[in-house]
PDB file of C-alpha atoms in Angstrom:
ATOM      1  CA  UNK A 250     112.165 122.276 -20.494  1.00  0.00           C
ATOM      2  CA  UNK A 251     114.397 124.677 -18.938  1.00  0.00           C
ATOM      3  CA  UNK A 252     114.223 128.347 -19.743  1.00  0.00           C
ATOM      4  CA  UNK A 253     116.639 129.714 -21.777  1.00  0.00           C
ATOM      5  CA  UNK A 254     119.541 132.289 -21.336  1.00  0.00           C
ATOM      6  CA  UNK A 255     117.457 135.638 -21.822  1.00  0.00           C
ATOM      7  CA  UNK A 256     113.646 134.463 -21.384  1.00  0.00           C
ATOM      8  CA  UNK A 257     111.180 134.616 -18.727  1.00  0.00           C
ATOM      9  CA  UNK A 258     108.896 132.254 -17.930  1.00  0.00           C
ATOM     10  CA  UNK A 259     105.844 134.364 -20.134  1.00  0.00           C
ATOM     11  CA  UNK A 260     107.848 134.458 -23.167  1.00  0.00           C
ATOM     12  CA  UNK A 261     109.591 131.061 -23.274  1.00  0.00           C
ATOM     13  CA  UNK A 262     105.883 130.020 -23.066  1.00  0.00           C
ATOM     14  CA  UNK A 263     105.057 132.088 -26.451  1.00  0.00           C
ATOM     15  CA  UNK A 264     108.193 131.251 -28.116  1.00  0.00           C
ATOM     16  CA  UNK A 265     107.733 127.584 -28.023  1.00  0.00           C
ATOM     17  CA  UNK A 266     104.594 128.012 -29.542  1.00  0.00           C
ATOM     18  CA  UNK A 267     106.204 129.420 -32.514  1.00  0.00           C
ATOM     19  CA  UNK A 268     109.260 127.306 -32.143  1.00  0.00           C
ATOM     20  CA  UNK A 269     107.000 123.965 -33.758  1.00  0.00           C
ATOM     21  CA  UNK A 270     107.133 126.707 -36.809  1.00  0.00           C
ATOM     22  CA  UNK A 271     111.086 125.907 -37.618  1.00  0.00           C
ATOM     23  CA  UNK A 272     112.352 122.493 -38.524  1.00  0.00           C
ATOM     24  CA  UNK A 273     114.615 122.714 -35.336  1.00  0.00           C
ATOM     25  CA  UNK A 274     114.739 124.152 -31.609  1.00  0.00           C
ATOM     26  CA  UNK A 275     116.577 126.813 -30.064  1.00  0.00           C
ATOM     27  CA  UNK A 276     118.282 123.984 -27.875  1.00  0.00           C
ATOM     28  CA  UNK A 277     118.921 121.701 -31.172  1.00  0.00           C
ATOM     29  CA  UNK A 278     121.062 124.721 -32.551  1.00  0.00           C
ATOM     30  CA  UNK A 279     123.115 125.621 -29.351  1.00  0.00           C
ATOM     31  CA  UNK A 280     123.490 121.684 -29.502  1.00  0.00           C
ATOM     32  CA  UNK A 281     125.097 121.249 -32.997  1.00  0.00           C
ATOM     33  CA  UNK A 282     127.197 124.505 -32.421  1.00  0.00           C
ATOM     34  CA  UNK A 283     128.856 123.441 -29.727  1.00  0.00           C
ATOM     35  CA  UNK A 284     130.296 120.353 -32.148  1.00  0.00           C
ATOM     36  CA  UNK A 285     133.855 121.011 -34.077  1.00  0.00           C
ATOM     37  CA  UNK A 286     135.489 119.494 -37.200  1.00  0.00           C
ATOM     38  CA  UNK A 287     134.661 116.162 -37.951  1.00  0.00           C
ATOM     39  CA  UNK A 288     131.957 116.089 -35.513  1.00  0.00           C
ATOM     40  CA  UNK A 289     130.358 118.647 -36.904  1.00  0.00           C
ATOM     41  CA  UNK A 290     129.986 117.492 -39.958  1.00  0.00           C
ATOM     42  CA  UNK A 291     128.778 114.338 -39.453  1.00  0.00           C
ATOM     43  CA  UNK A 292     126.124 115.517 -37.377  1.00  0.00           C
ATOM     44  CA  UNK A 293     125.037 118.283 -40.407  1.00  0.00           C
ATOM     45  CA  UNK A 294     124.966 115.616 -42.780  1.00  0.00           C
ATOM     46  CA  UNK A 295     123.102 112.694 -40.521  1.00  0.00           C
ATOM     47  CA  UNK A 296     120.833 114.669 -38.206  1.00  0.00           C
ATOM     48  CA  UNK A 297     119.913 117.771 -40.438  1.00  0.00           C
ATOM     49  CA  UNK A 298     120.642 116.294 -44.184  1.00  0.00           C
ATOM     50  CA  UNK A 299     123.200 119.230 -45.057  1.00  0.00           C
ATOM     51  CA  UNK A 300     123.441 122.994 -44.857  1.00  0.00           C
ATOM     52  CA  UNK A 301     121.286 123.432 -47.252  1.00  0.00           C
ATOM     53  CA  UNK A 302     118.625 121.832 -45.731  1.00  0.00           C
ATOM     54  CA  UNK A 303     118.831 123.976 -42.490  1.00  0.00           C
ATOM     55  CA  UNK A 304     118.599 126.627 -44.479  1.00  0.00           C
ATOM     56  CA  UNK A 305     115.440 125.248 -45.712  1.00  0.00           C
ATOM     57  CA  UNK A 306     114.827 124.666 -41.891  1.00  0.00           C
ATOM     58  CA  UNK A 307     115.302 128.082 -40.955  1.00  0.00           C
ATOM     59  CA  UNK A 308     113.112 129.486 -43.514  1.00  0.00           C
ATOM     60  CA  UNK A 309     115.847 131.203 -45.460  1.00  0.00           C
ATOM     61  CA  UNK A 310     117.307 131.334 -48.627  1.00  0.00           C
ATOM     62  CA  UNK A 311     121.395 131.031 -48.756  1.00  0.00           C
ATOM     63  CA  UNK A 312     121.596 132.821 -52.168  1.00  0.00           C
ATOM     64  CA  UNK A 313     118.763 135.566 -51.134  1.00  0.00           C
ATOM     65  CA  UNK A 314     118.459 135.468 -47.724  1.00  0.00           C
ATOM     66  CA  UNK A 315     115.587 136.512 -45.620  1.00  0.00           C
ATOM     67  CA  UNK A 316     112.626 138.874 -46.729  1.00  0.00           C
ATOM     68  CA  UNK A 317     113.171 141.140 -44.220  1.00  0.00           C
ATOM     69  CA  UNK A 318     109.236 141.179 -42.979  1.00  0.00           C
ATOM     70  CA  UNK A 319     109.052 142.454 -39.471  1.00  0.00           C
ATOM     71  CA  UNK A 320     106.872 140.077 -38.116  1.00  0.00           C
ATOM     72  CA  UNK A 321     109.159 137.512 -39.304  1.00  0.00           C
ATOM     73  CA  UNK A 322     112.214 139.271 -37.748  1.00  0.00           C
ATOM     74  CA  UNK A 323     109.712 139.861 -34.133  1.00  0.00           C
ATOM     75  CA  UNK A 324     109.210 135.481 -34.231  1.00  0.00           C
ATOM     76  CA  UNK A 325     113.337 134.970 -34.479  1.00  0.00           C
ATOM     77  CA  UNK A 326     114.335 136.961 -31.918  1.00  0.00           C
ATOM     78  CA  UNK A 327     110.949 135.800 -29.918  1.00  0.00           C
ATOM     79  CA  UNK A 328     111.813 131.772 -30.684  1.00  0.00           C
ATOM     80  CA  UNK A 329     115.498 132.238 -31.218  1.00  0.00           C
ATOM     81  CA  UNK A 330     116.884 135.029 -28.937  1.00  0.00           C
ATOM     82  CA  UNK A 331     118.439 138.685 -29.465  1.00  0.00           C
ATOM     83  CA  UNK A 332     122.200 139.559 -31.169  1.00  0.00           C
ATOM     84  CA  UNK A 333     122.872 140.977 -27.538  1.00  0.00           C
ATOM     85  CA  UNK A 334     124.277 140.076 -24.727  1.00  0.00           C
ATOM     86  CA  UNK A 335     123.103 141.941 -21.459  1.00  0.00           C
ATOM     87  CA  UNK A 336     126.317 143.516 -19.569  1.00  0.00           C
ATOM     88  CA  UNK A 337     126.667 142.322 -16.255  1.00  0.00           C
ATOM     89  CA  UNK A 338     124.820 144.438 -13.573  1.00  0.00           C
ATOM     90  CA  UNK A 339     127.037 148.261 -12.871  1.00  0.00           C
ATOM     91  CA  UNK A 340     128.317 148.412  -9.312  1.00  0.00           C
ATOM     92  CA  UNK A 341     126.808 150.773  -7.235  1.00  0.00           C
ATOM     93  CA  UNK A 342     129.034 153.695  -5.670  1.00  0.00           C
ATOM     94  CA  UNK A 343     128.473 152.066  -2.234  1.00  0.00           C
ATOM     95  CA  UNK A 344     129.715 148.912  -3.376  1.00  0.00           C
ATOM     96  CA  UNK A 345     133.042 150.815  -4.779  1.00  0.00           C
ATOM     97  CA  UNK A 346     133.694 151.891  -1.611  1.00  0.00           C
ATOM     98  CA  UNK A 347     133.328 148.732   0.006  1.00  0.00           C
ATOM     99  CA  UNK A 348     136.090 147.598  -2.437  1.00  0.00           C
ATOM    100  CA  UNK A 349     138.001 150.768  -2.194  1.00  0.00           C
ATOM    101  CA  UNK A 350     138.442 150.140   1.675  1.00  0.00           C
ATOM    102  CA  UNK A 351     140.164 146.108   1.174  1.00  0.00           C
ATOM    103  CA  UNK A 352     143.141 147.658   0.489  1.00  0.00           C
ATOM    104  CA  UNK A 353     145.717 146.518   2.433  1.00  0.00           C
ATOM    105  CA  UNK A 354     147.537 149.978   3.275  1.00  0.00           C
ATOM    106  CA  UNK A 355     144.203 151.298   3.741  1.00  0.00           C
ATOM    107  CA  UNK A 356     143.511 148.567   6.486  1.00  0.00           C
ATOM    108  CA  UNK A 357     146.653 149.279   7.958  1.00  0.00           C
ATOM    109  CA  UNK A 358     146.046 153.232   8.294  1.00  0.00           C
ATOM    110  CA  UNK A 359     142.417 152.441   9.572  1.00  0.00           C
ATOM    111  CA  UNK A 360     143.761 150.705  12.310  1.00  0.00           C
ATOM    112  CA  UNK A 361     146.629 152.777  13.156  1.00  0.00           C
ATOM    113  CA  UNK A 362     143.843 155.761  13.656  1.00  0.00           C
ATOM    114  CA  UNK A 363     141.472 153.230  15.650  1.00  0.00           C
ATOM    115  CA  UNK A 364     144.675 153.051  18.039  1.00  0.00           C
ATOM    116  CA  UNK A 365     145.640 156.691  18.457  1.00  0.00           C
ATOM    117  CA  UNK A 366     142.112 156.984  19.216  1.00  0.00           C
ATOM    118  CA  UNK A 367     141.645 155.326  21.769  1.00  0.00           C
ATOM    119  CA  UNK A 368     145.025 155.968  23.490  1.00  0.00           C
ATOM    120  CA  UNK A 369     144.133 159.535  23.131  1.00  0.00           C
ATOM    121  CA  UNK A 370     141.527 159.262  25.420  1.00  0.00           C
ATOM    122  CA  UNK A 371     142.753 156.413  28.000  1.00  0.00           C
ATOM    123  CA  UNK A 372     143.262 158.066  31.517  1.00  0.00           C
ATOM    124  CA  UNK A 373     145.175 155.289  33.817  1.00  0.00           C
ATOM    125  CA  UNK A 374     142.952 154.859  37.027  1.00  0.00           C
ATOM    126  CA  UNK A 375     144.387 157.417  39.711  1.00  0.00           C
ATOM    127  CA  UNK A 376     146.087 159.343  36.885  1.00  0.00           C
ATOM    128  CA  UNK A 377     144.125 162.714  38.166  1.00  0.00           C
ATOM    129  CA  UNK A 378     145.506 162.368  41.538  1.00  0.00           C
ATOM    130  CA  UNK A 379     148.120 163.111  43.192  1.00  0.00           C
ATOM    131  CA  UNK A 380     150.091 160.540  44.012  1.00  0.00           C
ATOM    132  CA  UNK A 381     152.877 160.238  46.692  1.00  0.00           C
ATOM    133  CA  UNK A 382     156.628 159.677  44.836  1.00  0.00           C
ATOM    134  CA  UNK A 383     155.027 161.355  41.259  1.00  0.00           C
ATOM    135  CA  UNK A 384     154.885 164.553  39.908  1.00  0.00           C
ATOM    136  CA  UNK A 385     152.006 166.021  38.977  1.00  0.00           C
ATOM    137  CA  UNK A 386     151.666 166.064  35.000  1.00  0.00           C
ATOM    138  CA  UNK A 387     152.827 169.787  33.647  1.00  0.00           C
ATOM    139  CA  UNK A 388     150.469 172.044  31.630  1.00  0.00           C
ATOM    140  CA  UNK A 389     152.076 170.474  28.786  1.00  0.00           C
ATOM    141  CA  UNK A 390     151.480 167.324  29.124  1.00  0.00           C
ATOM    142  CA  UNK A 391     147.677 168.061  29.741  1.00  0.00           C
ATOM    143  CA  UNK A 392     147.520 169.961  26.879  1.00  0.00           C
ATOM    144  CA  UNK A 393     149.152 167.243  24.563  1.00  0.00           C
ATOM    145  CA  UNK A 394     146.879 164.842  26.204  1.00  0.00           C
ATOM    146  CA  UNK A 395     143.409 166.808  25.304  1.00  0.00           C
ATOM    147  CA  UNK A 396     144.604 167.355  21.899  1.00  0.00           C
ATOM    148  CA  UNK A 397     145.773 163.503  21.120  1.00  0.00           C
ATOM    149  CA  UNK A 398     143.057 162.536  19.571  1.00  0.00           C
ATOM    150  CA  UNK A 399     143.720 164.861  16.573  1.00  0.00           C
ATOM    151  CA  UNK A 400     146.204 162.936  14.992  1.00  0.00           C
ATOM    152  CA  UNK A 401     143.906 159.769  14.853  1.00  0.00           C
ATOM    153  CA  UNK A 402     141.182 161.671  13.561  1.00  0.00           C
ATOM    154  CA  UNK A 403     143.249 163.039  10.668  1.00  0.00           C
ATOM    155  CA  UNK A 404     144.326 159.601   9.606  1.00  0.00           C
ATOM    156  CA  UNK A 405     140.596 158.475   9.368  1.00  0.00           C
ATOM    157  CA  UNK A 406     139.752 161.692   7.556  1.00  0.00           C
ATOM    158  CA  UNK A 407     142.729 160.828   5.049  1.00  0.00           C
ATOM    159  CA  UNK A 408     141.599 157.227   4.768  1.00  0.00           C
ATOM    160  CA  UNK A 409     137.856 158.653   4.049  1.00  0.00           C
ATOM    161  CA  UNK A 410     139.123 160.742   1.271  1.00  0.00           C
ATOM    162  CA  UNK A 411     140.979 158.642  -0.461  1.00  0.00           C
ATOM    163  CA  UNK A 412     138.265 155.787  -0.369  1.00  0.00           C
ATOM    164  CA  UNK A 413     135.446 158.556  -1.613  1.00  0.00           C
ATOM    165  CA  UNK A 414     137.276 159.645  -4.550  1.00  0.00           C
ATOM    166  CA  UNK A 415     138.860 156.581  -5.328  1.00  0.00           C
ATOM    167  CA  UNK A 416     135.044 154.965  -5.613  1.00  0.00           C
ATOM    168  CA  UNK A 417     134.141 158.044  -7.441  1.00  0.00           C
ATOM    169  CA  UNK A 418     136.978 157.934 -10.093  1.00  0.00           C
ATOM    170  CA  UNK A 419     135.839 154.042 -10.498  1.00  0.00           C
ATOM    171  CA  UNK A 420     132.530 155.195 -10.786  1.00  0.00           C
ATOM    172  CA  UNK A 421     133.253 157.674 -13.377  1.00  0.00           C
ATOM    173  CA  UNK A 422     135.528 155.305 -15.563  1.00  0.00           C
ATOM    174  CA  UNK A 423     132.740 152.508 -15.239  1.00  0.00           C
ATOM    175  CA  UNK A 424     130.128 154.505 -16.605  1.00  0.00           C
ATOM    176  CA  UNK A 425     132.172 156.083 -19.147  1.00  0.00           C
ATOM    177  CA  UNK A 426     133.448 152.778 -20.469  1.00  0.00           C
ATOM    178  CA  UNK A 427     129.063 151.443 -20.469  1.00  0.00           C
ATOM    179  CA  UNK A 428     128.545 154.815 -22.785  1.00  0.00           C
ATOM    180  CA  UNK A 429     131.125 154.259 -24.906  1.00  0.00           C
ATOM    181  CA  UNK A 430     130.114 150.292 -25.132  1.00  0.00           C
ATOM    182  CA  UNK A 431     126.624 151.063 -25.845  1.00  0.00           C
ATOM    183  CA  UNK A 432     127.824 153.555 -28.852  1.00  0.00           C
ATOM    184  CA  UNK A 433     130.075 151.051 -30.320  1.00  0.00           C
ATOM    185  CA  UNK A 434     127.478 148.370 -30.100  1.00  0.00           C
ATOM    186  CA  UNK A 435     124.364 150.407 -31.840  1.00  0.00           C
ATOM    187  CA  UNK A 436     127.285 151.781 -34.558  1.00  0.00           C
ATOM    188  CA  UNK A 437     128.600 148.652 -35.689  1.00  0.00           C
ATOM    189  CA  UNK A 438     127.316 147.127 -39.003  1.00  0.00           C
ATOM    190  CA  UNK A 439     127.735 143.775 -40.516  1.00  0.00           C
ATOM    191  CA  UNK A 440     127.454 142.877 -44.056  1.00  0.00           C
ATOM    192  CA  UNK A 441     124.123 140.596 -44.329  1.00  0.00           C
ATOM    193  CA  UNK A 442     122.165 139.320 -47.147  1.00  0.00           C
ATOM    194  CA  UNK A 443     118.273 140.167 -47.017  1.00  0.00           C
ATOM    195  CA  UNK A 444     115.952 139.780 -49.887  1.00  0.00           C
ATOM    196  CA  UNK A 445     118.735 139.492 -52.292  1.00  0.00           C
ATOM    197  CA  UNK A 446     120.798 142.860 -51.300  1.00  0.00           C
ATOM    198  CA  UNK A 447     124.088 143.239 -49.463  1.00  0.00           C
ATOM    199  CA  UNK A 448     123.324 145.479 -47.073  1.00  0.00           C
ATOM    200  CA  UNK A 449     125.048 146.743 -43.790  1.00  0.00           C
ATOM    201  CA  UNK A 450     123.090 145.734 -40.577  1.00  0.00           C
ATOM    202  CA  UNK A 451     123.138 147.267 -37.002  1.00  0.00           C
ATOM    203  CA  UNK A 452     124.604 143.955 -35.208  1.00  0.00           C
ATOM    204  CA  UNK A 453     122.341 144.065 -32.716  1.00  0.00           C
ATOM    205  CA  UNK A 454     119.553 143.833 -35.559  1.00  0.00           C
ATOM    206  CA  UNK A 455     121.267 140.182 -36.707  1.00  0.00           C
ATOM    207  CA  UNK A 456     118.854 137.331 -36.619  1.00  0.00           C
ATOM    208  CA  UNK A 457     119.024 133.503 -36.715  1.00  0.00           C
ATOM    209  CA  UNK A 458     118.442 132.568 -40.162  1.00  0.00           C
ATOM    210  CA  UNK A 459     120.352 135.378 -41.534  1.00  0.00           C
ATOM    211  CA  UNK A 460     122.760 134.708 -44.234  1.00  0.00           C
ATOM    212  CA  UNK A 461     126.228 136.859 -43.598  1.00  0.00           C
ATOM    213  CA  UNK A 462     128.946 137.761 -45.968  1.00  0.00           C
ATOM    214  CA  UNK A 463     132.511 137.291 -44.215  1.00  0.00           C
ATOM    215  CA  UNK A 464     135.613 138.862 -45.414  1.00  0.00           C
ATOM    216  CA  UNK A 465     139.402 139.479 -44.001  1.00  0.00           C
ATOM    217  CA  UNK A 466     139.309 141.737 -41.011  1.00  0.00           C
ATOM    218  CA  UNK A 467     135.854 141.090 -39.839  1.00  0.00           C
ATOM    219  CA  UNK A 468     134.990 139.927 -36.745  1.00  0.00           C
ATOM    220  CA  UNK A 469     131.931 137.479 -36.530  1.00  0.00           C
ATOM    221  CA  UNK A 470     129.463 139.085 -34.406  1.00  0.00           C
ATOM    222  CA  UNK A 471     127.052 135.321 -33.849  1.00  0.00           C
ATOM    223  CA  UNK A 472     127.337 131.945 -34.501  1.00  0.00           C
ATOM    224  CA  UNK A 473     127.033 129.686 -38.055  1.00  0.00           C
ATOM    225  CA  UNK A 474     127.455 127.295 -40.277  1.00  0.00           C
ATOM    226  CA  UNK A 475     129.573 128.468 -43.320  1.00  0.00           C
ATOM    227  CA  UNK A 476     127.668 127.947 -46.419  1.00  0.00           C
ATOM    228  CA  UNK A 477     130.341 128.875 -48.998  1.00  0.00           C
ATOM    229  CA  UNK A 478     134.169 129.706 -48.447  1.00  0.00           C
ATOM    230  CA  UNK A 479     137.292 130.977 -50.072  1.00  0.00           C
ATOM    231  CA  UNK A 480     140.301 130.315 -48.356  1.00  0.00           C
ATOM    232  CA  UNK A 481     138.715 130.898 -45.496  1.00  0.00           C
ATOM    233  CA  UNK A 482     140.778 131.173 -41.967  1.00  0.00           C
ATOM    234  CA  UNK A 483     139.976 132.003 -38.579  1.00  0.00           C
ATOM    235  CA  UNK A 484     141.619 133.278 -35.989  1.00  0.00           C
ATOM    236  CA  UNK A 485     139.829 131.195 -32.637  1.00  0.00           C
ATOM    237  CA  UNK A 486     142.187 132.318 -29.689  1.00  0.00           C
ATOM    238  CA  UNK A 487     139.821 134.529 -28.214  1.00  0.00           C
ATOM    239  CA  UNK A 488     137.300 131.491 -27.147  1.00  0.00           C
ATOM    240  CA  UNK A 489     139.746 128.542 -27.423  1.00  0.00           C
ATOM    241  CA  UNK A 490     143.373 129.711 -26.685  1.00  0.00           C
ATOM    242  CA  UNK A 491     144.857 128.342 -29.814  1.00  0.00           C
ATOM    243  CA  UNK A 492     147.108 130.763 -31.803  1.00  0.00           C
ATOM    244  CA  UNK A 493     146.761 128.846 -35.110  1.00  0.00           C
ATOM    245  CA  UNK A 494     144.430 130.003 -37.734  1.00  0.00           C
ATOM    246  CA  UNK A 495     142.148 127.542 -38.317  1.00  0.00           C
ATOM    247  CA  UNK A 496     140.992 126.686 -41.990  1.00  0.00           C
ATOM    248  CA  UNK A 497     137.086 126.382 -42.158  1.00  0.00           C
ATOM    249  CA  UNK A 498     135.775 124.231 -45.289  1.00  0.00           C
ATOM    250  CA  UNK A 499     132.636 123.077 -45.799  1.00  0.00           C
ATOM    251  CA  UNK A 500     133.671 119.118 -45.431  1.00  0.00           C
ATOM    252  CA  UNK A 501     135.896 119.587 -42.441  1.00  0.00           C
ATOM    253  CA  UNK A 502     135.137 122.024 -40.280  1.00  0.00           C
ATOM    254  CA  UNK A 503     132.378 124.823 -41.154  1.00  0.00           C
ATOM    255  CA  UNK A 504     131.535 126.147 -37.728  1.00  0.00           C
ATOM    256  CA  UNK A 505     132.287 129.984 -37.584  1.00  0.00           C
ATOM    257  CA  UNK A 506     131.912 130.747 -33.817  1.00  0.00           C
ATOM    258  CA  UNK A 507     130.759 134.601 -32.859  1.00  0.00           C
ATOM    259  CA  UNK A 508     133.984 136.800 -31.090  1.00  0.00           C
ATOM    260  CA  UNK A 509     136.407 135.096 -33.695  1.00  0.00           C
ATOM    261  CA  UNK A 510     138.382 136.630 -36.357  1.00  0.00           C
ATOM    262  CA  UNK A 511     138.357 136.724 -39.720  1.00  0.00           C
ATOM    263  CA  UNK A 512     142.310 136.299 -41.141  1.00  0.00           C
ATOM    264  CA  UNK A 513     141.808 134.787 -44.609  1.00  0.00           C
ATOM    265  CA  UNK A 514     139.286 134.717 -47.669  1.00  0.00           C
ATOM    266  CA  UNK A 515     135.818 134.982 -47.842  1.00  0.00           C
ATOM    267  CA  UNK A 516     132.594 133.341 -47.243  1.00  0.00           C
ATOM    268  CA  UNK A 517     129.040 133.112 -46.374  1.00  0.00           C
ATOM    269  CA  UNK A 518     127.429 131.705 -43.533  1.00  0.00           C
ATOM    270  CA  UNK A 519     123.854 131.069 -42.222  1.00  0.00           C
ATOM    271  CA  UNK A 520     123.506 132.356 -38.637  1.00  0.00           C
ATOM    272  CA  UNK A 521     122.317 129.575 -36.061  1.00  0.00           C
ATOM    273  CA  UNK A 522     123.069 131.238 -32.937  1.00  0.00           C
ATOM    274  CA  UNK A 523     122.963 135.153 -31.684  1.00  0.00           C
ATOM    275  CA  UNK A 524     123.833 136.843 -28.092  1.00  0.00           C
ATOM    276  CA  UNK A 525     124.052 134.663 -25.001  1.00  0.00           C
ATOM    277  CA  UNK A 526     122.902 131.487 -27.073  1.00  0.00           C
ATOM    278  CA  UNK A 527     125.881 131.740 -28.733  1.00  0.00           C
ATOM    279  CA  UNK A 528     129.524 130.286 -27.600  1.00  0.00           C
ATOM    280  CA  UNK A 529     130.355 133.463 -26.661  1.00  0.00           C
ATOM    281  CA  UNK A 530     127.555 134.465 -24.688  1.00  0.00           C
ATOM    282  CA  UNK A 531     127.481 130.967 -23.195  1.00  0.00           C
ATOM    283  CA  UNK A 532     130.879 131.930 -21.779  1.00  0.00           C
ATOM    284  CA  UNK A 533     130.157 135.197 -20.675  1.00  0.00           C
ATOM    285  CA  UNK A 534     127.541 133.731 -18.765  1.00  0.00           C
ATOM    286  CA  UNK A 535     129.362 130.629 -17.275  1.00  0.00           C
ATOM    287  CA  UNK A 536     132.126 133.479 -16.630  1.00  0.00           C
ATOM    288  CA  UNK A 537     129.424 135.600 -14.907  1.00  0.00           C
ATOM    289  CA  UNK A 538     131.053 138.648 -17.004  1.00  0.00           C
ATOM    290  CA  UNK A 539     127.030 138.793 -18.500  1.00  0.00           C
ATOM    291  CA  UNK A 540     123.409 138.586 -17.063  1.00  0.00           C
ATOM    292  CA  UNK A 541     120.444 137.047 -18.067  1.00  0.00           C
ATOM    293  CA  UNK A 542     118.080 139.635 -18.867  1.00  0.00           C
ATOM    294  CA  UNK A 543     113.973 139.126 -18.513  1.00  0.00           C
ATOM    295  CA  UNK A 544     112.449 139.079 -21.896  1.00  0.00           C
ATOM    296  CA  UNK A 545     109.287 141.026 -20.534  1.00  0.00           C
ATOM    297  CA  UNK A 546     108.836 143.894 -22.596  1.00  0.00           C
TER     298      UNK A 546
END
């Protein structure tokens, strides 16, 4: 079976030993997400026997929720993946500077100074001499011909400068933007059900089987299944294009997709699918905008 997103070879190897321990596979789950409306629930109801009963599946309660025992938490993210999706490798400054010098005006100047070069130091052959009809070159000339090369050698210089601290100011403004990423990611919480208490969860700390409580304004940081709605609406543009908000019920369309909006009512869901198993991290991937990280710590 192929390896999935976020897994070397080592620990795909230990999580499918612990995957037998859950009525259904990390593939079975990216599977079933990946249905919509109708679909869906047909396949919930003939393949799995209801949401309920992947609940029961997944070890987890939809009224209490997980335990919260670490070694249970370890064997989800082990089997099931992590609630992260690695950023795509940072470019290196020499690599900025490679892209700093495709600009077209840059190209142009680069040239220009390539040119003045070497004009500034072309002699015509016989040019030294003497020759019978000319006159001889005046002091000026000479001097305007030794010092030629000045002006090509200033354009490169100004070309060189501008490509150095226009990498740099990328540079600066990529690694600021990672910081601030990283801070936002290890400060947001999401409201999750374990052992019977709301409580507010790092999102990175979100695990399949989890059981999340959804509300206007939030946005859904993994894939699920809702379990219980109230006038529930989401806004999907962000992963399908379509402005509409989309009413999820539990007979016509209960898949609540991670990246989406909340824009109506309330609800509960049972998480089936974190980081770059989930729809979202899927497309990051396909969009190359994400990397698969080695699962070797």
């Amino acid at each position: 079976m192929t390896n999935p997103p976020g897994q070397s070879v080592s620990a795909n190897t230990v999580a499918e030993s612990h995957e037998g321990e859950f009525g259904c596979t990390l593939m079975d789950l990216r599977k079933l997400m990946e249905l919509r409306g109708a679909d869906a629930v047909a396949q919930i109801s003939a393949h799995y026997g209801g949401v309920q009963e992947i609940c029961t599946r997944l070890k987890t309660s939809p009224i209490e929720g997980l335990s919260g025992n670490p070694a249970d938490l370890e064997k989800r993210r082990l089997v099931f993946g992590k609630n992260v999706i690695p950023p795509k490798r940072p470019k290196t400054f020499l690599e900025l500077v490679w892209e700093a010098l495709q600009d077209v005006t840059l190209i142009i100047l680069e040239i220009a100074a390539i040119i003045s070069l070497v004009l500034s130091f072309y002699r015509p052959p016989g040019g030294d001499n003497e020759i019978c009809g000319h006159i001889a070159s005046s002091p000026e000339e000479e001097e305007e011909g030794e010092t030629g090369w000045i002006e090509g050698a200033a354009i490169l210089a100004s070309v060189i400068i501008v490509v150095l601290v226009t990498a740099f100011n990328d540079w600066s403004k990529e690694k600021q933007f990672r910081g601030l990423q990283s801070r936002i990611e290890l400060e947001q919480k999401f409201s999750i059900i374990r052992n019977g208490q709301l409580i507010q969860l790092p999102v990175a700390e979100i695990v399949v089987g989890d059981i999340a409580q959804i509300k206007y304004g939030d946005l859904l940081p993994a894939d699920g299944i809702l379990i219980q709605g109230n006038d529930l609406k989401i806004d999907e543009s962000s992963l399908t294009g379509e402005s509409d908000h989309v009413k999820k019920t539990l007979d016509k369309d209960p898949m609540l997709l991670s990246g989406t909006h909340v824009m109506e009512g309330s609800g509960r869901m049972v998480v089936t699918a974190v980081g770059v198993n989930s729809q979202t991290g899927i497309i990051f991937t396909l969009l190359g905008a994400s990397e698969e990280e080695d699962d070797d710590d």
